[in-house]
Amino acid sequence: MLTALQAEPGMSVLEIGTGTGYQAALLAHRLGGQNVTSIEIDAAVAALARKALADADYGALTVVTGDGAAGYPPRAPYDRVIATVGACDVPTAWVAQTKPGGRIVLPWATEYHNGGLVTLTVGGGGTASGGIVGNVAFMLLRDQRSPYTSLRDVIYDEDHALITSTDVHPYGVAGDYNASFAIGVRVPRCRNVYRRPATGEEFQLYFVDAWSRSWACLHYLPNAIEYHVRQFGPRRLWNEVEAAYHWWIGAGRPPASQWRFTVTPAGQGIELT
Ligand SMILES: C[S@@+](CC[C@H](N)C(=O)[O-])C[C@H]1O[C@@H](n2cnc3c(N)ncnc32)[C@H](O)[C@@H]1O
């Protein structure tokens, strides 16, 4: 991630998600502590990081307690912004607080797929664009987490579920990095959850939308050529996932690196190049 950041001595950097302070220390070591600002939402975590950094002689860097989704305007603009916490939507504050020509590095995720390492080049006027340069998975920004807590809270009315079958192997829709990246883009607000009993080859792959309380379940049996699917709720999640998977195959199985991100003041999007 630091390689992707392309930070050079003298540049100013904002890090989102201080955590232990380890990465902030690496940044301070390279750029000088006075050029590094790190923001952490959890006050207790921020206090521990401040102490650890001071003990390691990196006390010159600034650790702020606050919501990093808003960036940190008092020390903006920055040459670089790096998030070590994932985002489904790129906070516009990060773009606004980065100098034109500057760079933003963040773990980007969908509810379905977590995720890809994205680098954005800031163009000025609240615009930025870029693509996926790596494979990372991070916890999400606090305000961007879904209401999902457990399968128990989302699966209901199992006796009334619509039952169909599919010949799509679960690996195709949930195991293949590039396919599941594309499905995540095309099927918003859908999480996949794998459940396997302690023994045996059999397992279940759930698809859940905790907002609308829709669910689907594919039951995998070894050596089967078709799998039973049950679905219930306002959305037919399996149908959406299967359609997105077939779309991805029809598009020539594009890798995640072929998607391009664009952020403007009017909104943000991701599309195949
Ligand atoms: C994976 S850790 C960061 C690792 C860290 N950079 C290190 O070197 O140890 C993610 C951190 O992001 C913090 N976080 C989550 N949401 C945040 C937000 N909205 N603003 C700032 N920090 C946030 C979490 O509390 C957690 O400490």
Coordinates of C-alpha atoms and ligand atoms in Angstrom, one line a residue:
M1 CA 0.0 0.0 0.0
L2 CA 2.9 2.4 0.8
T3 CA 4.5 1.5 -2.6
A4 CA 1.2 2.4 -4.3
L5 CA 1.1 5.7 -2.3
Q6 CA 4.3 6.9 -4.0
A7 CA 5.0 9.3 -1.2
E8 CA 8.3 11.2 -1.3
P9 CA 10.2 13.0 1.5
G10 CA 8.7 16.4 2.1
M11 CA 5.2 15.5 1.1
S12 CA 2.3 15.8 3.5
V13 CA 0.1 12.8 4.1
L14 CA -3.2 12.1 5.8
E15 CA -3.7 8.6 7.1
I16 CA -7.2 7.4 7.9
G17 CA -7.4 4.7 10.6
T18 CA -4.4 5.1 13.0
G19 CA -4.9 1.7 14.7
T20 CA -1.6 0.7 16.4
G21 CA 0.2 3.6 14.8
Y22 CA 2.6 1.3 13.0
Q23 CA 2.0 2.5 9.5
A24 CA 1.9 6.1 10.7
A25 CA 5.4 5.5 12.1
L26 CA 6.6 4.1 8.7
L27 CA 5.2 7.3 7.1
A28 CA 6.9 9.5 9.6
H29 CA 10.2 7.7 9.2
R30 CA 10.2 8.4 5.5
L31 CA 8.5 11.8 5.3
G32 CA 9.2 13.4 8.7
G33 CA 6.7 13.4 11.5
Q34 CA 5.7 17.0 11.0
N35 CA 4.3 16.0 7.5
V36 CA 2.1 13.2 8.8
T37 CA -1.4 13.4 10.2
S38 CA -3.3 10.3 11.2
I39 CA -6.9 10.2 12.2
E40 CA -8.6 7.5 14.3
I41 CA -12.2 7.3 15.3
D42 CA -11.7 5.3 18.5
A43 CA -10.4 7.6 21.2
A44 CA -8.9 4.7 23.3
V45 CA -7.1 3.3 20.2
A46 CA -5.9 6.8 19.3
A47 CA -4.5 7.4 22.8
L48 CA -2.6 4.1 22.7
A49 CA -1.2 4.9 19.3
R50 CA -0.1 8.4 20.5
K51 CA 1.8 6.8 23.4
A52 CA 3.4 4.1 21.3
L53 CA 4.5 6.7 18.7
A54 CA 5.9 9.0 21.4
D55 CA 7.8 6.1 23.0
A56 CA 9.3 5.2 19.6
D57 CA 10.4 8.8 19.0
Y58 CA 7.7 9.6 16.4
G59 CA 5.9 12.1 18.7
A60 CA 6.2 14.8 16.0
L61 CA 3.4 13.3 13.9
T62 CA -0.2 14.4 14.6
V63 CA -2.7 11.8 15.8
V64 CA -6.2 13.2 15.7
T65 CA -9.3 11.6 17.3
G66 CA -12.2 11.9 14.9
D67 CA -14.2 10.5 12.0
G68 CA -11.7 10.1 9.1
A69 CA -14.5 10.0 6.6
A70 CA -14.5 13.8 6.9
G71 CA -10.7 14.0 6.4
Y72 CA -8.9 16.5 8.6
P73 CA -9.4 20.1 7.1
P74 CA -7.1 22.0 9.5
R75 CA -4.0 20.4 7.9
A76 CA -5.3 20.1 4.4
P77 CA -4.5 20.2 1.5
Y78 CA -2.4 16.9 1.5
D79 CA -0.2 15.5 -1.2
R80 CA -1.3 12.0 -0.3
V81 CA -4.2 10.4 1.5
I82 CA -4.0 6.8 2.5
A83 CA -6.8 4.8 4.2
T84 CA -6.1 1.7 6.2
V85 CA -9.8 1.2 6.7
G86 CA -12.1 0.2 3.8
A87 CA -14.7 2.3 2.0
C88 CA -17.6 1.3 -0.2
D89 CA -18.1 5.0 -1.1
V90 CA -15.0 7.2 -1.4
P91 CA -15.6 10.1 1.0
T92 CA -15.6 13.3 -1.1
A93 CA -13.7 15.1 1.7
W94 CA -10.6 13.0 0.8
V95 CA -10.8 14.2 -2.7
A96 CA -11.4 17.8 -1.7
Q97 CA -8.5 17.8 0.7
T98 CA -5.9 16.4 -1.7
K99 CA -3.9 18.7 -3.9
P100 CA -4.6 18.5 -7.7
G101 CA -2.2 15.8 -9.0
G102 CA -2.1 14.2 -5.6
R103 CA -2.9 10.6 -4.9
I104 CA -5.4 8.7 -2.7
V105 CA -4.9 5.1 -1.8
L106 CA -7.8 3.2 -0.2
P107 CA -9.1 -0.3 0.3
W108 CA -12.4 -0.3 -1.7
A109 CA -15.1 -2.9 -1.1
T110 CA -18.7 -3.8 -1.9
E111 CA -21.0 -5.6 0.5
Y112 CA -20.4 -8.7 -1.6
H113 CA -16.6 -8.5 -2.0
N114 CA -13.9 -7.1 0.2
G115 CA -12.0 -5.9 -1.8
G116 CA -9.4 -4.2 -3.9
L117 CA -6.7 -1.7 -3.4
V118 CA -7.6 1.5 -5.3
T119 CA -5.4 4.4 -6.3
L120 CA -7.0 7.6 -7.4
T121 CA -5.3 10.6 -8.9
V122 CA -7.0 13.9 -8.0
G123 CA -7.8 16.2 -10.9
G124 CA -9.0 19.3 -9.1
G125 CA -12.5 20.6 -8.8
G126 CA -13.6 17.7 -6.6
T127 CA -12.7 15.1 -9.2
A128 CA -10.5 11.9 -9.0
S129 CA -10.1 8.8 -11.1
G130 CA -8.1 5.6 -11.0
G131 CA -8.3 1.8 -10.7
I132 CA -7.5 -1.3 -8.8
V133 CA -3.8 -2.1 -8.2
G134 CA -4.0 -4.9 -5.6
N135 CA -6.0 -7.3 -3.5
V136 CA -6.7 -6.2 0.1
A137 CA -9.4 -6.7 2.7
F138 CA -10.0 -4.3 5.5
M139 CA -12.7 -3.5 8.1
L140 CA -15.0 -0.8 6.8
L141 CA -15.3 2.9 7.9
R142 CA -17.6 2.8 10.9
D143 CA -20.5 4.6 9.1
Q144 CA -20.3 2.5 6.0
R145 CA -20.9 -0.9 7.7
S146 CA -24.1 -2.8 6.9
P147 CA -26.7 -3.6 9.5
Y148 CA -25.8 -7.4 9.0
T149 CA -25.1 -9.0 12.4
S150 CA -25.7 -12.7 11.9
L151 CA -27.5 -15.2 9.6
R152 CA -30.0 -15.9 12.4
D153 CA -31.2 -12.3 12.1
V154 CA -31.8 -12.4 8.4
I155 CA -33.0 -15.9 7.6
Y156 CA -36.8 -16.3 8.2
D157 CA -39.8 -18.0 6.7
E158 CA -37.6 -20.9 5.4
D159 CA -40.8 -23.0 4.8
H160 CA -42.1 -20.4 2.4
A161 CA -38.9 -20.0 0.3
L162 CA -39.0 -20.3 -3.4
I163 CA -37.0 -23.4 -4.4
T164 CA -35.2 -23.6 -7.7
S165 CA -31.9 -25.2 -8.9
T166 CA -28.8 -24.1 -10.6
D167 CA -25.8 -25.6 -12.3
V168 CA -23.5 -22.7 -11.3
H169 CA -20.8 -24.0 -9.0
P170 CA -20.6 -21.9 -5.8
Y171 CA -16.9 -21.3 -6.4
G172 CA -17.7 -19.4 -9.6
V173 CA -19.8 -16.8 -7.8
A174 CA -18.0 -16.6 -4.4
G175 CA -14.5 -18.0 -4.8
D176 CA -13.3 -16.4 -8.0
Y177 CA -11.8 -13.0 -7.2
N178 CA -12.6 -11.3 -10.5
A179 CA -16.1 -12.8 -10.8
S180 CA -17.1 -11.9 -7.2
F181 CA -15.6 -8.4 -7.7
A182 CA -17.9 -7.9 -10.7
I183 CA -20.9 -9.4 -8.9
G184 CA -20.3 -7.0 -6.0
V185 CA -20.4 -4.1 -8.4
R186 CA -23.6 -5.2 -10.1
V187 CA -25.5 -6.6 -7.1
P188 CA -25.4 -3.9 -4.4
R189 CA -26.3 -4.6 -0.8
C190 CA -25.8 -8.3 -1.0
R191 CA -23.4 -10.2 1.3
N192 CA -22.3 -13.8 0.8
V193 CA -21.8 -16.0 3.8
Y194 CA -20.3 -19.5 3.7
R195 CA -21.5 -22.1 6.3
R196 CA -20.1 -25.6 6.5
P197 CA -20.8 -28.2 9.1
A198 CA -17.9 -29.5 11.2
T199 CA -17.5 -32.6 9.1
G200 CA -18.2 -33.5 5.4
E201 CA -17.9 -31.8 2.1
E202 CA -21.4 -30.4 2.0
F203 CA -21.9 -26.7 2.6
Q204 CA -24.3 -23.8 2.2
L205 CA -23.7 -20.5 0.6
Y206 CA -26.0 -17.8 1.7
F207 CA -26.7 -14.4 0.0
V208 CA -28.2 -11.8 2.3
D209 CA -29.5 -8.2 2.1
A210 CA -29.8 -7.1 5.7
W211 CA -31.5 -3.8 4.7
S212 CA -34.5 -5.4 2.9
R213 CA -34.2 -8.8 4.8
S214 CA -33.9 -10.8 1.6
W215 CA -32.0 -14.0 1.6
A216 CA -31.0 -16.9 -0.7
C217 CA -29.2 -20.1 0.0
L218 CA -27.4 -22.4 -2.4
H219 CA -26.9 -26.0 -1.0
Y220 CA -23.7 -27.5 -2.2
L221 CA -23.4 -31.3 -2.4
P222 CA -20.2 -32.9 -3.7
N223 CA -20.4 -34.5 -7.1
A224 CA -23.8 -32.9 -7.8
I225 CA -24.3 -31.3 -11.2
E226 CA -27.2 -29.2 -10.0
Y227 CA -27.7 -27.5 -6.6
H228 CA -30.9 -26.5 -4.8
V229 CA -31.4 -22.8 -4.2
R230 CA -34.0 -21.4 -1.8
Q231 CA -34.8 -17.7 -1.7
F232 CA -37.1 -15.4 0.2
G233 CA -37.8 -11.7 0.7
P234 CA -38.4 -8.7 -1.5
R235 CA -35.3 -9.4 -3.6
R236 CA -34.5 -12.6 -5.5
L237 CA -30.8 -12.4 -4.5
W238 CA -29.8 -15.7 -6.2
N239 CA -31.3 -14.6 -9.5
E240 CA -29.4 -11.3 -9.3
V241 CA -26.1 -13.0 -8.4
E242 CA -26.5 -15.6 -11.1
A243 CA -27.4 -12.9 -13.7
A244 CA -24.4 -10.9 -12.7
Y245 CA -22.1 -14.0 -13.0
H246 CA -23.4 -14.7 -16.5
W247 CA -22.9 -11.0 -17.4
W248 CA -19.3 -11.3 -16.3
I249 CA -18.7 -14.4 -18.4
G250 CA -20.3 -12.7 -21.4
A251 CA -18.1 -9.7 -20.9
G252 CA -15.0 -12.0 -21.3
R253 CA -14.3 -12.6 -17.6
P254 CA -12.7 -9.2 -17.1
P255 CA -10.1 -9.0 -14.2
A256 CA -10.7 -6.5 -11.4
S257 CA -7.9 -4.4 -12.8
Q258 CA -10.1 -3.6 -15.8
W259 CA -12.6 -1.5 -13.7
R260 CA -12.1 2.2 -13.5
F261 CA -13.3 4.5 -10.7
T262 CA -14.4 8.1 -11.2
V263 CA -15.3 10.6 -8.5
T264 CA -16.9 13.9 -9.3
P265 CA -18.9 16.4 -7.1
A266 CA -22.0 15.0 -8.7
G267 CA -21.3 11.4 -7.6
Q268 CA -19.0 8.4 -8.1
G269 CA -19.0 5.4 -10.2
I270 CA -17.1 2.3 -11.4
E271 CA -17.2 1.0 -14.9
L272 CA -15.4 -1.5 -17.1
T273 CA -12.8 0.0 -19.5
Ligands
LIG1 C1 -7.0 -2.0 10.1 S1 -6.9 -0.7 11.3 C2 -5.7 0.4 10.9 C3 -4.3 -0.2 11.0 C4 -3.3 0.9 11.3 N1 -3.0 1.8 10.2 C5 -2.0 0.3 11.8 O1 -0.9 0.7 11.3 O2 -2.1 -0.4 12.8 C6 -8.4 0.2 11.0 C7 -8.6 1.3 12.0 O3 -9.6 2.2 11.4 C8 -10.3 2.8 12.5 N2 -11.5 3.4 11.9 C9 -12.7 2.8 11.6 N3 -13.6 3.7 11.1 C10 -12.9 4.9 11.1 C11 -13.3 6.2 10.8 N4 -14.5 6.5 10.2 N5 -12.4 7.2 10.9 C12 -11.1 6.9 11.5 N6 -10.8 5.7 11.8 C13 -11.6 4.7 11.6 C14 -10.6 1.6 13.4 O4 -11.0 2.0 14.7 C15 -9.2 0.9 13.3 O5 -8.4 1.3 14.4

